[in-house]
């Protein structure tokens, strides 16, 4: 079967998977978007281990061969899901442009607490990526560099060149990334004992941020 036939949506495909105008590249982007949306939905419903390529293809209205044309392995599909998640998170963060940088980070932690299956996918895939030749390794190497730079910029915007405790934003940024990812792991393992949003705000207080500025609760 030719790739263009494999890539043809099934009859009765969901609207997100149907072809639209704009040429081949637009159609390819539309199909990739439908695949990622379907994968995100299934991961949220079933967890990533019980989400198969066949199930994603069916949900997206494609054949499995059609899906493999865009994402040859499940690992690459999961990387695509995480990349899409990051883009959507950046778009959401733009809505909080009037808030302080650390406020936006705290709101992101709040949001992550509502989507454990996606957080689990990120946590497991990032740990697996430390092995040589893992298909997600390049993604996570690049992502962590970008996130450290973003965290440093966020801290610099709020505190200037030196935090109250004496650290520079560049020194504090890796610690913030480690805290966010470490809290996610502890929360996944013991969600009843680990309050991820509250613990992250506690960490912001340790950095020297006024804890009363935003503790996630309305002030009287």
mmCIF file with all atom_site columns, C-alpha atoms in Angstrom:
data_model
loop_
_atom_site.group_PDB
_atom_site.id
_atom_site.type_symbol
_atom_site.label_atom_id
_atom_site.label_alt_id
_atom_site.label_comp_id
_atom_site.label_asym_id
_atom_site.label_entity_id
_atom_site.label_seq_id
_atom_site.pdbx_PDB_ins_code
_atom_site.Cartn_x
_atom_site.Cartn_y
_atom_site.Cartn_z
_atom_site.occupancy
_atom_site.B_iso_or_equiv
_atom_site.pdbx_formal_charge
_atom_site.auth_seq_id
_atom_site.auth_comp_id
_atom_site.auth_asym_id
_atom_site.auth_atom_id
_atom_site.pdbx_PDB_model_num
ATOM 1   C CA . UNK A 1 1   ? 0.000   0.000  0.000  1.00 0.00 ? 1   UNK A CA 1
ATOM 2   C CA . UNK A 1 2   ? 1.434   3.397  -0.924 1.00 0.00 ? 2   UNK A CA 1
ATOM 3   C CA . UNK A 1 3   ? 2.076   5.955  1.800  1.00 0.00 ? 3   UNK A CA 1
ATOM 4   C CA . UNK A 1 4   ? -0.616  8.241  0.459  1.00 0.00 ? 4   UNK A CA 1
ATOM 5   C CA . UNK A 1 5   ? -3.145  5.383  0.733  1.00 0.00 ? 5   UNK A CA 1
ATOM 6   C CA . UNK A 1 6   ? -1.985  4.448  4.221  1.00 0.00 ? 6   UNK A CA 1
ATOM 7   C CA . UNK A 1 7   ? -2.434  8.060  5.221  1.00 0.00 ? 7   UNK A CA 1
ATOM 8   C CA . UNK A 1 8   ? -6.028  8.277  4.077  1.00 0.00 ? 8   UNK A CA 1
ATOM 9   C CA . UNK A 1 9   ? -8.482  8.673  6.986  1.00 0.00 ? 9   UNK A CA 1
ATOM 10  C CA . UNK A 1 10  ? -10.949 5.846  7.564  1.00 0.00 ? 10  UNK A CA 1
ATOM 11  C CA . UNK A 1 11  ? -14.553 6.294  6.503  1.00 0.00 ? 11  UNK A CA 1
ATOM 12  C CA . UNK A 1 12  ? -16.432 8.029  9.294  1.00 0.00 ? 12  UNK A CA 1
ATOM 13  C CA . UNK A 1 13  ? -13.257 9.494  10.788 1.00 0.00 ? 13  UNK A CA 1
ATOM 14  C CA . UNK A 1 14  ? -13.664 12.049 13.533 1.00 0.00 ? 14  UNK A CA 1
ATOM 15  C CA . UNK A 1 15  ? -13.764 15.667 12.301 1.00 0.00 ? 15  UNK A CA 1
ATOM 16  C CA . UNK A 1 16  ? -10.248 16.415 13.555 1.00 0.00 ? 16  UNK A CA 1
ATOM 17  C CA . UNK A 1 17  ? -8.847  13.796 11.204 1.00 0.00 ? 17  UNK A CA 1
ATOM 18  C CA . UNK A 1 18  ? -10.606 14.870 8.005  1.00 0.00 ? 18  UNK A CA 1
ATOM 19  C CA . UNK A 1 19  ? -8.758  16.480 5.192  1.00 0.00 ? 19  UNK A CA 1
ATOM 20  C CA . UNK A 1 20  ? -9.034  20.189 4.801  1.00 0.00 ? 20  UNK A CA 1
ATOM 21  C CA . UNK A 1 21  ? -7.871  22.704 2.233  1.00 0.00 ? 21  UNK A CA 1
ATOM 22  C CA . UNK A 1 22  ? -4.426  24.189 1.967  1.00 0.00 ? 22  UNK A CA 1
ATOM 23  C CA . UNK A 1 23  ? -2.421  21.553 0.146  1.00 0.00 ? 23  UNK A CA 1
ATOM 24  C CA . UNK A 1 24  ? -0.398  18.513 1.123  1.00 0.00 ? 24  UNK A CA 1
ATOM 25  C CA . UNK A 1 25  ? 1.551   20.158 3.958  1.00 0.00 ? 25  UNK A CA 1
ATOM 26  C CA . UNK A 1 26  ? -1.617  21.496 5.533  1.00 0.00 ? 26  UNK A CA 1
ATOM 27  C CA . UNK A 1 27  ? -3.223  18.058 5.283  1.00 0.00 ? 27  UNK A CA 1
ATOM 28  C CA . UNK A 1 28  ? -0.157  16.439 6.831  1.00 0.00 ? 28  UNK A CA 1
ATOM 29  C CA . UNK A 1 29  ? -0.195  18.943 9.711  1.00 0.00 ? 29  UNK A CA 1
ATOM 30  C CA . UNK A 1 30  ? -3.924  18.330 10.210 1.00 0.00 ? 30  UNK A CA 1
ATOM 31  C CA . UNK A 1 31  ? -3.419  14.567 10.402 1.00 0.00 ? 31  UNK A CA 1
ATOM 32  C CA . UNK A 1 32  ? -0.509  14.921 12.837 1.00 0.00 ? 32  UNK A CA 1
ATOM 33  C CA . UNK A 1 33  ? -2.660  17.168 15.007 1.00 0.00 ? 33  UNK A CA 1
ATOM 34  C CA . UNK A 1 34  ? -5.489  14.624 14.947 1.00 0.00 ? 34  UNK A CA 1
ATOM 35  C CA . UNK A 1 35  ? -3.067  11.833 15.924 1.00 0.00 ? 35  UNK A CA 1
ATOM 36  C CA . UNK A 1 36  ? -1.630  13.848 18.809 1.00 0.00 ? 36  UNK A CA 1
ATOM 37  C CA . UNK A 1 37  ? -5.088  14.845 20.040 1.00 0.00 ? 37  UNK A CA 1
ATOM 38  C CA . UNK A 1 38  ? -6.195  11.210 19.935 1.00 0.00 ? 38  UNK A CA 1
ATOM 39  C CA . UNK A 1 39  ? -3.050  10.062 21.741 1.00 0.00 ? 39  UNK A CA 1
ATOM 40  C CA . UNK A 1 40  ? -3.513  12.714 24.425 1.00 0.00 ? 40  UNK A CA 1
ATOM 41  C CA . UNK A 1 41  ? -7.111  11.655 24.978 1.00 0.00 ? 41  UNK A CA 1
ATOM 42  C CA . UNK A 1 42  ? -6.252  7.960  25.213 1.00 0.00 ? 42  UNK A CA 1
ATOM 43  C CA . UNK A 1 43  ? -3.309  8.529  27.529 1.00 0.00 ? 43  UNK A CA 1
ATOM 44  C CA . UNK A 1 44  ? -5.573  10.550 29.811 1.00 0.00 ? 44  UNK A CA 1
ATOM 45  C CA . UNK A 1 45  ? -8.177  7.773  29.759 1.00 0.00 ? 45  UNK A CA 1
ATOM 46  C CA . UNK A 1 46  ? -5.957  4.684  29.951 1.00 0.00 ? 46  UNK A CA 1
ATOM 47  C CA . UNK A 1 47  ? -2.432  5.727  30.885 1.00 0.00 ? 47  UNK A CA 1
ATOM 48  C CA . UNK A 1 48  ? 0.407   5.605  28.396 1.00 0.00 ? 48  UNK A CA 1
ATOM 49  C CA . UNK A 1 49  ? 1.309   1.919  28.838 1.00 0.00 ? 49  UNK A CA 1
ATOM 50  C CA . UNK A 1 50  ? -2.203  0.812  27.872 1.00 0.00 ? 50  UNK A CA 1
ATOM 51  C CA . UNK A 1 51  ? -2.362  3.203  24.945 1.00 0.00 ? 51  UNK A CA 1
ATOM 52  C CA . UNK A 1 52  ? -1.499  1.282  21.773 1.00 0.00 ? 52  UNK A CA 1
ATOM 53  C CA . UNK A 1 53  ? -0.650  2.636  18.348 1.00 0.00 ? 53  UNK A CA 1
ATOM 54  C CA . UNK A 1 54  ? -3.640  0.738  16.967 1.00 0.00 ? 54  UNK A CA 1
ATOM 55  C CA . UNK A 1 55  ? -5.982  2.440  19.421 1.00 0.00 ? 55  UNK A CA 1
ATOM 56  C CA . UNK A 1 56  ? -4.564  5.869  18.607 1.00 0.00 ? 56  UNK A CA 1
ATOM 57  C CA . UNK A 1 57  ? -4.929  5.218  14.880 1.00 0.00 ? 57  UNK A CA 1
ATOM 58  C CA . UNK A 1 58  ? -8.538  4.152  15.318 1.00 0.00 ? 58  UNK A CA 1
ATOM 59  C CA . UNK A 1 59  ? -9.364  7.179  17.472 1.00 0.00 ? 59  UNK A CA 1
ATOM 60  C CA . UNK A 1 60  ? -7.737  9.484  14.905 1.00 0.00 ? 60  UNK A CA 1
ATOM 61  C CA . UNK A 1 61  ? -9.611  7.843  12.046 1.00 0.00 ? 61  UNK A CA 1
ATOM 62  C CA . UNK A 1 62  ? -6.495  6.462  10.329 1.00 0.00 ? 62  UNK A CA 1
ATOM 63  C CA . UNK A 1 63  ? -5.084  3.039  9.582  1.00 0.00 ? 63  UNK A CA 1
ATOM 64  C CA . UNK A 1 64  ? -2.191  1.962  11.794 1.00 0.00 ? 64  UNK A CA 1
ATOM 65  C CA . UNK A 1 65  ? 0.102   2.152  8.756  1.00 0.00 ? 65  UNK A CA 1
ATOM 66  C CA . UNK A 1 66  ? -1.105  5.692  8.213  1.00 0.00 ? 66  UNK A CA 1
ATOM 67  C CA . UNK A 1 67  ? -0.172  6.592  11.778 1.00 0.00 ? 67  UNK A CA 1
ATOM 68  C CA . UNK A 1 68  ? 3.263   4.974  11.393 1.00 0.00 ? 68  UNK A CA 1
ATOM 69  C CA . UNK A 1 69  ? 3.864   7.215  8.391  1.00 0.00 ? 69  UNK A CA 1
ATOM 70  C CA . UNK A 1 70  ? 3.892   10.151 10.837 1.00 0.00 ? 70  UNK A CA 1
ATOM 71  C CA . UNK A 1 71  ? 5.220   8.463  13.994 1.00 0.00 ? 71  UNK A CA 1
ATOM 72  C CA . UNK A 1 72  ? 7.250   5.294  13.242 1.00 0.00 ? 72  UNK A CA 1
ATOM 73  C CA . UNK A 1 73  ? 7.464   4.209  16.921 1.00 0.00 ? 73  UNK A CA 1
ATOM 74  C CA . UNK A 1 74  ? 5.409   4.638  20.065 1.00 0.00 ? 74  UNK A CA 1
ATOM 75  C CA . UNK A 1 75  ? 8.326   6.497  21.701 1.00 0.00 ? 75  UNK A CA 1
ATOM 76  C CA . UNK A 1 76  ? 8.325   9.081  18.911 1.00 0.00 ? 76  UNK A CA 1
ATOM 77  C CA . UNK A 1 77  ? 4.557   9.448  19.230 1.00 0.00 ? 77  UNK A CA 1
ATOM 78  C CA . UNK A 1 78  ? 4.948   10.084 22.965 1.00 0.00 ? 78  UNK A CA 1
ATOM 79  C CA . UNK A 1 79  ? 7.641   12.666 22.259 1.00 0.00 ? 79  UNK A CA 1
ATOM 80  C CA . UNK A 1 80  ? 5.194   14.319 19.865 1.00 0.00 ? 80  UNK A CA 1
ATOM 81  C CA . UNK A 1 81  ? 2.560   14.365 22.612 1.00 0.00 ? 81  UNK A CA 1
ATOM 82  C CA . UNK A 1 82  ? 4.990   16.009 25.038 1.00 0.00 ? 82  UNK A CA 1
ATOM 83  C CA . UNK A 1 83  ? 6.051   18.569 22.422 1.00 0.00 ? 83  UNK A CA 1
ATOM 84  C CA . UNK A 1 84  ? 2.387   19.399 21.823 1.00 0.00 ? 84  UNK A CA 1
ATOM 85  C CA . UNK A 1 85  ? 1.829   19.658 25.573 1.00 0.00 ? 85  UNK A CA 1
ATOM 86  C CA . UNK A 1 86  ? 4.689   22.150 25.831 1.00 0.00 ? 86  UNK A CA 1
ATOM 87  C CA . UNK A 1 87  ? 3.255   24.261 23.003 1.00 0.00 ? 87  UNK A CA 1
ATOM 88  C CA . UNK A 1 88  ? -0.170  24.291 24.627 1.00 0.00 ? 88  UNK A CA 1
ATOM 89  C CA . UNK A 1 89  ? 1.345   25.173 27.996 1.00 0.00 ? 89  UNK A CA 1
ATOM 90  C CA . UNK A 1 90  ? 3.208   28.103 26.447 1.00 0.00 ? 90  UNK A CA 1
ATOM 91  C CA . UNK A 1 91  ? -0.019  29.300 24.868 1.00 0.00 ? 91  UNK A CA 1
ATOM 92  C CA . UNK A 1 92  ? -1.783  29.023 28.228 1.00 0.00 ? 92  UNK A CA 1
ATOM 93  C CA . UNK A 1 93  ? 1.032   30.897 29.968 1.00 0.00 ? 93  UNK A CA 1
ATOM 94  C CA . UNK A 1 94  ? 0.500   33.831 27.615 1.00 0.00 ? 94  UNK A CA 1
ATOM 95  C CA . UNK A 1 95  ? -2.907  34.306 29.226 1.00 0.00 ? 95  UNK A CA 1
ATOM 96  C CA . UNK A 1 96  ? -1.164  35.067 32.516 1.00 0.00 ? 96  UNK A CA 1
ATOM 97  C CA . UNK A 1 97  ? 1.125   37.735 31.084 1.00 0.00 ? 97  UNK A CA 1
ATOM 98  C CA . UNK A 1 98  ? 0.011   40.133 33.782 1.00 0.00 ? 98  UNK A CA 1
ATOM 99  C CA . UNK A 1 99  ? 1.129   37.827 36.589 1.00 0.00 ? 99  UNK A CA 1
ATOM 100 C CA . UNK A 1 100 ? 4.654   37.468 37.921 1.00 0.00 ? 100 UNK A CA 1
ATOM 101 C CA . UNK A 1 101 ? 6.834   34.824 36.326 1.00 0.00 ? 101 UNK A CA 1
ATOM 102 C CA . UNK A 1 102 ? 6.774   32.552 39.354 1.00 0.00 ? 102 UNK A CA 1
ATOM 103 C CA . UNK A 1 103 ? 2.994   32.954 39.546 1.00 0.00 ? 103 UNK A CA 1
ATOM 104 C CA . UNK A 1 104 ? 2.803   31.470 36.060 1.00 0.00 ? 104 UNK A CA 1
ATOM 105 C CA . UNK A 1 105 ? 5.026   28.554 37.079 1.00 0.00 ? 105 UNK A CA 1
ATOM 106 C CA . UNK A 1 106 ? 2.868   27.896 40.138 1.00 0.00 ? 106 UNK A CA 1
ATOM 107 C CA . UNK A 1 107 ? -0.238  27.919 37.940 1.00 0.00 ? 107 UNK A CA 1
ATOM 108 C CA . UNK A 1 108 ? 1.429   25.396 35.628 1.00 0.00 ? 108 UNK A CA 1
ATOM 109 C CA . UNK A 1 109 ? 2.054   23.101 38.616 1.00 0.00 ? 109 UNK A CA 1
ATOM 110 C CA . UNK A 1 110 ? -1.610  23.500 39.557 1.00 0.00 ? 110 UNK A CA 1
ATOM 111 C CA . UNK A 1 111 ? -2.605  22.482 36.042 1.00 0.00 ? 111 UNK A CA 1
ATOM 112 C CA . UNK A 1 112 ? -0.282  19.474 36.007 1.00 0.00 ? 112 UNK A CA 1
ATOM 113 C CA . UNK A 1 113 ? -2.011  18.214 39.140 1.00 0.00 ? 113 UNK A CA 1
ATOM 114 C CA . UNK A 1 114 ? -5.163  17.800 37.028 1.00 0.00 ? 114 UNK A CA 1
ATOM 115 C CA . UNK A 1 115 ? -3.534  15.555 34.381 1.00 0.00 ? 115 UNK A CA 1
ATOM 116 C CA . UNK A 1 116 ? -1.659  12.717 36.111 1.00 0.00 ? 116 UNK A CA 1
ATOM 117 C CA . UNK A 1 117 ? -1.524  10.464 33.037 1.00 0.00 ? 117 UNK A CA 1
ATOM 118 C CA . UNK A 1 118 ? 0.343   13.063 30.978 1.00 0.00 ? 118 UNK A CA 1
ATOM 119 C CA . UNK A 1 119 ? 2.674   13.800 33.903 1.00 0.00 ? 119 UNK A CA 1
ATOM 120 C CA . UNK A 1 120 ? 3.323   10.055 34.227 1.00 0.00 ? 120 UNK A CA 1
ATOM 121 C CA . UNK A 1 121 ? 4.150   9.826  30.526 1.00 0.00 ? 121 UNK A CA 1
ATOM 122 C CA . UNK A 1 122 ? 6.642   12.678 30.864 1.00 0.00 ? 122 UNK A CA 1
ATOM 123 C CA . UNK A 1 123 ? 8.207   11.257 34.027 1.00 0.00 ? 123 UNK A CA 1
ATOM 124 C CA . UNK A 1 124 ? 8.738   7.729  32.691 1.00 0.00 ? 124 UNK A CA 1
ATOM 125 C CA . UNK A 1 125 ? 9.883   8.804  29.241 1.00 0.00 ? 125 UNK A CA 1
ATOM 126 C CA . UNK A 1 126 ? 12.348  11.338 30.642 1.00 0.00 ? 126 UNK A CA 1
ATOM 127 C CA . UNK A 1 127 ? 13.863  8.681  32.921 1.00 0.00 ? 127 UNK A CA 1
ATOM 128 C CA . UNK A 1 128 ? 14.100  6.176  30.066 1.00 0.00 ? 128 UNK A CA 1
ATOM 129 C CA . UNK A 1 129 ? 15.771  8.749  27.840 1.00 0.00 ? 129 UNK A CA 1
ATOM 130 C CA . UNK A 1 130 ? 19.027  8.673  29.832 1.00 0.00 ? 130 UNK A CA 1
ATOM 131 C CA . UNK A 1 131 ? 19.946  5.398  28.108 1.00 0.00 ? 131 UNK A CA 1
ATOM 132 C CA . UNK A 1 132 ? 22.087  5.602  24.997 1.00 0.00 ? 132 UNK A CA 1
ATOM 133 C CA . UNK A 1 133 ? 20.343  5.794  21.625 1.00 0.00 ? 133 UNK A CA 1
ATOM 134 C CA . UNK A 1 134 ? 16.918  6.245  23.208 1.00 0.00 ? 134 UNK A CA 1
ATOM 135 C CA . UNK A 1 135 ? 14.616  7.916  20.641 1.00 0.00 ? 135 UNK A CA 1
ATOM 136 C CA . UNK A 1 136 ? 13.556  10.569 23.169 1.00 0.00 ? 136 UNK A CA 1
ATOM 137 C CA . UNK A 1 137 ? 17.056  11.503 24.326 1.00 0.00 ? 137 UNK A CA 1
ATOM 138 C CA . UNK A 1 138 ? 17.572  14.419 21.935 1.00 0.00 ? 138 UNK A CA 1
ATOM 139 C CA . UNK A 1 139 ? 14.168  15.816 22.819 1.00 0.00 ? 139 UNK A CA 1
ATOM 140 C CA . UNK A 1 140 ? 14.850  15.788 26.559 1.00 0.00 ? 140 UNK A CA 1
ATOM 141 C CA . UNK A 1 141 ? 18.405  17.119 26.255 1.00 0.00 ? 141 UNK A CA 1
ATOM 142 C CA . UNK A 1 142 ? 17.098  20.054 24.241 1.00 0.00 ? 142 UNK A CA 1
ATOM 143 C CA . UNK A 1 143 ? 14.053  20.495 26.461 1.00 0.00 ? 143 UNK A CA 1
ATOM 144 C CA . UNK A 1 144 ? 16.016  20.646 29.704 1.00 0.00 ? 144 UNK A CA 1
ATOM 145 C CA . UNK A 1 145 ? 18.409  23.223 28.241 1.00 0.00 ? 145 UNK A CA 1
ATOM 146 C CA . UNK A 1 146 ? 15.474  25.340 27.122 1.00 0.00 ? 146 UNK A CA 1
ATOM 147 C CA . UNK A 1 147 ? 13.619  24.946 30.418 1.00 0.00 ? 147 UNK A CA 1
ATOM 148 C CA . UNK A 1 148 ? 16.696  25.934 32.468 1.00 0.00 ? 148 UNK A CA 1
ATOM 149 C CA . UNK A 1 149 ? 17.068  29.055 30.334 1.00 0.00 ? 149 UNK A CA 1
ATOM 150 C CA . UNK A 1 150 ? 13.363  29.859 30.731 1.00 0.00 ? 150 UNK A CA 1
ATOM 151 C CA . UNK A 1 151 ? 13.488  29.337 34.491 1.00 0.00 ? 151 UNK A CA 1
ATOM 152 C CA . UNK A 1 152 ? 16.524  31.601 34.784 1.00 0.00 ? 152 UNK A CA 1
ATOM 153 C CA . UNK A 1 153 ? 14.752  34.282 32.751 1.00 0.00 ? 153 UNK A CA 1
ATOM 154 C CA . UNK A 1 154 ? 11.633  33.959 34.927 1.00 0.00 ? 154 UNK A CA 1
ATOM 155 C CA . UNK A 1 155 ? 13.663  34.318 38.113 1.00 0.00 ? 155 UNK A CA 1
ATOM 156 C CA . UNK A 1 156 ? 15.648  37.232 36.710 1.00 0.00 ? 156 UNK A CA 1
ATOM 157 C CA . UNK A 1 157 ? 12.449  39.016 35.750 1.00 0.00 ? 157 UNK A CA 1
ATOM 158 C CA . UNK A 1 158 ? 11.153  38.744 39.312 1.00 0.00 ? 158 UNK A CA 1
ATOM 159 C CA . UNK A 1 159 ? 14.299  39.013 41.448 1.00 0.00 ? 159 UNK A CA 1
ATOM 160 C CA . UNK A 1 160 ? 16.912  40.697 39.285 1.00 0.00 ? 160 UNK A CA 1
ATOM 161 C CA . UNK A 1 161 ? 20.470  39.388 39.062 1.00 0.00 ? 161 UNK A CA 1
ATOM 162 C CA . UNK A 1 162 ? 20.565  38.021 42.616 1.00 0.00 ? 162 UNK A CA 1
ATOM 163 C CA . UNK A 1 163 ? 17.910  36.144 44.577 1.00 0.00 ? 163 UNK A CA 1
ATOM 164 C CA . UNK A 1 164 ? 17.360  37.037 48.267 1.00 0.00 ? 164 UNK A CA 1
ATOM 165 C CA . UNK A 1 165 ? 19.288  33.919 49.311 1.00 0.00 ? 165 UNK A CA 1
ATOM 166 C CA . UNK A 1 166 ? 22.317  34.976 47.285 1.00 0.00 ? 166 UNK A CA 1
ATOM 167 C CA . UNK A 1 167 ? 21.977  32.637 44.290 1.00 0.00 ? 167 UNK A CA 1
ATOM 168 C CA . UNK A 1 168 ? 21.969  33.949 40.752 1.00 0.00 ? 168 UNK A CA 1
ATOM 169 C CA . UNK A 1 169 ? 19.028  33.028 38.500 1.00 0.00 ? 169 UNK A CA 1
ATOM 170 C CA . UNK A 1 170 ? 21.328  30.727 36.508 1.00 0.00 ? 170 UNK A CA 1
ATOM 171 C CA . UNK A 1 171 ? 22.322  28.894 39.706 1.00 0.00 ? 171 UNK A CA 1
ATOM 172 C CA . UNK A 1 172 ? 18.736  28.582 40.936 1.00 0.00 ? 172 UNK A CA 1
ATOM 173 C CA . UNK A 1 173 ? 17.206  27.469 37.627 1.00 0.00 ? 173 UNK A CA 1
ATOM 174 C CA . UNK A 1 174 ? 18.466  23.830 37.695 1.00 0.00 ? 174 UNK A CA 1
ATOM 175 C CA . UNK A 1 175 ? 17.254  23.566 41.302 1.00 0.00 ? 175 UNK A CA 1
ATOM 176 C CA . UNK A 1 176 ? 13.799  24.748 40.284 1.00 0.00 ? 176 UNK A CA 1
ATOM 177 C CA . UNK A 1 177 ? 13.633  22.205 37.444 1.00 0.00 ? 177 UNK A CA 1
ATOM 178 C CA . UNK A 1 178 ? 14.759  19.465 39.831 1.00 0.00 ? 178 UNK A CA 1
ATOM 179 C CA . UNK A 1 179 ? 12.114  20.443 42.381 1.00 0.00 ? 179 UNK A CA 1
ATOM 180 C CA . UNK A 1 180 ? 9.316   20.514 39.809 1.00 0.00 ? 180 UNK A CA 1
ATOM 181 C CA . UNK A 1 181 ? 10.236  17.127 38.348 1.00 0.00 ? 181 UNK A CA 1
ATOM 182 C CA . UNK A 1 182 ? 10.987  15.596 41.739 1.00 0.00 ? 182 UNK A CA 1
ATOM 183 C CA . UNK A 1 183 ? 7.657   16.740 43.136 1.00 0.00 ? 183 UNK A CA 1
ATOM 184 C CA . UNK A 1 184 ? 5.901   15.215 40.139 1.00 0.00 ? 184 UNK A CA 1
ATOM 185 C CA . UNK A 1 185 ? 7.520   11.850 40.845 1.00 0.00 ? 185 UNK A CA 1
ATOM 186 C CA . UNK A 1 186 ? 6.644   11.920 44.561 1.00 0.00 ? 186 UNK A CA 1
ATOM 187 C CA . UNK A 1 187 ? 3.100   13.057 43.789 1.00 0.00 ? 187 UNK A CA 1
ATOM 188 C CA . UNK A 1 188 ? 2.593   10.248 41.253 1.00 0.00 ? 188 UNK A CA 1
ATOM 189 C CA . UNK A 1 189 ? 3.755   7.686  43.822 1.00 0.00 ? 189 UNK A CA 1
ATOM 190 C CA . UNK A 1 190 ? 1.852   9.066  46.816 1.00 0.00 ? 190 UNK A CA 1
ATOM 191 C CA . UNK A 1 191 ? -0.710  11.705 45.800 1.00 0.00 ? 191 UNK A CA 1
ATOM 192 C CA . UNK A 1 192 ? -2.520  11.580 49.141 1.00 0.00 ? 192 UNK A CA 1
ATOM 193 C CA . UNK A 1 193 ? 0.622   12.546 51.047 1.00 0.00 ? 193 UNK A CA 1
ATOM 194 C CA . UNK A 1 194 ? 2.305   14.915 48.591 1.00 0.00 ? 194 UNK A CA 1
ATOM 195 C CA . UNK A 1 195 ? 0.482   18.137 47.798 1.00 0.00 ? 195 UNK A CA 1
ATOM 196 C CA . UNK A 1 196 ? 2.418   19.112 44.687 1.00 0.00 ? 196 UNK A CA 1
ATOM 197 C CA . UNK A 1 197 ? 1.069   22.669 44.222 1.00 0.00 ? 197 UNK A CA 1
ATOM 198 C CA . UNK A 1 198 ? 1.487   23.551 47.898 1.00 0.00 ? 198 UNK A CA 1
ATOM 199 C CA . UNK A 1 199 ? 4.985   22.095 48.045 1.00 0.00 ? 199 UNK A CA 1
ATOM 200 C CA . UNK A 1 200 ? 6.054   24.067 44.991 1.00 0.00 ? 200 UNK A CA 1
ATOM 201 C CA . UNK A 1 201 ? 4.838   27.279 46.596 1.00 0.00 ? 201 UNK A CA 1
ATOM 202 C CA . UNK A 1 202 ? 6.826   26.325 49.700 1.00 0.00 ? 202 UNK A CA 1
ATOM 203 C CA . UNK A 1 203 ? 9.904   26.080 47.488 1.00 0.00 ? 203 UNK A CA 1
ATOM 204 C CA . UNK A 1 204 ? 9.221   29.525 46.041 1.00 0.00 ? 204 UNK A CA 1
ATOM 205 C CA . UNK A 1 205 ? 9.137   30.841 49.611 1.00 0.00 ? 205 UNK A CA 1
ATOM 206 C CA . UNK A 1 206 ? 12.547  29.257 50.239 1.00 0.00 ? 206 UNK A CA 1
ATOM 207 C CA . UNK A 1 207 ? 13.909  31.136 47.251 1.00 0.00 ? 207 UNK A CA 1
ATOM 208 C CA . UNK A 1 208 ? 12.897  34.322 48.993 1.00 0.00 ? 208 UNK A CA 1
ATOM 209 C CA . UNK A 1 209 ? 9.582   35.016 47.331 1.00 0.00 ? 209 UNK A CA 1
ATOM 210 C CA . UNK A 1 210 ? 6.937   36.448 49.626 1.00 0.00 ? 210 UNK A CA 1
ATOM 211 C CA . UNK A 1 211 ? 4.779   33.378 50.348 1.00 0.00 ? 211 UNK A CA 1
ATOM 212 C CA . UNK A 1 212 ? 1.823   35.637 51.032 1.00 0.00 ? 212 UNK A CA 1
ATOM 213 C CA . UNK A 1 213 ? 2.044   37.074 47.523 1.00 0.00 ? 213 UNK A CA 1
ATOM 214 C CA . UNK A 1 214 ? 0.284   34.042 46.027 1.00 0.00 ? 214 UNK A CA 1
ATOM 215 C CA . UNK A 1 215 ? -0.440  30.948 48.077 1.00 0.00 ? 215 UNK A CA 1
ATOM 216 C CA . UNK A 1 216 ? -3.082  29.661 45.694 1.00 0.00 ? 216 UNK A CA 1
ATOM 217 C CA . UNK A 1 217 ? -5.928  30.870 47.939 1.00 0.00 ? 217 UNK A CA 1
ATOM 218 C CA . UNK A 1 218 ? -8.081  33.944 47.753 1.00 0.00 ? 218 UNK A CA 1
ATOM 219 C CA . UNK A 1 219 ? -7.205  36.643 50.235 1.00 0.00 ? 219 UNK A CA 1
ATOM 220 C CA . UNK A 1 220 ? -9.971  38.112 52.334 1.00 0.00 ? 220 UNK A CA 1
#
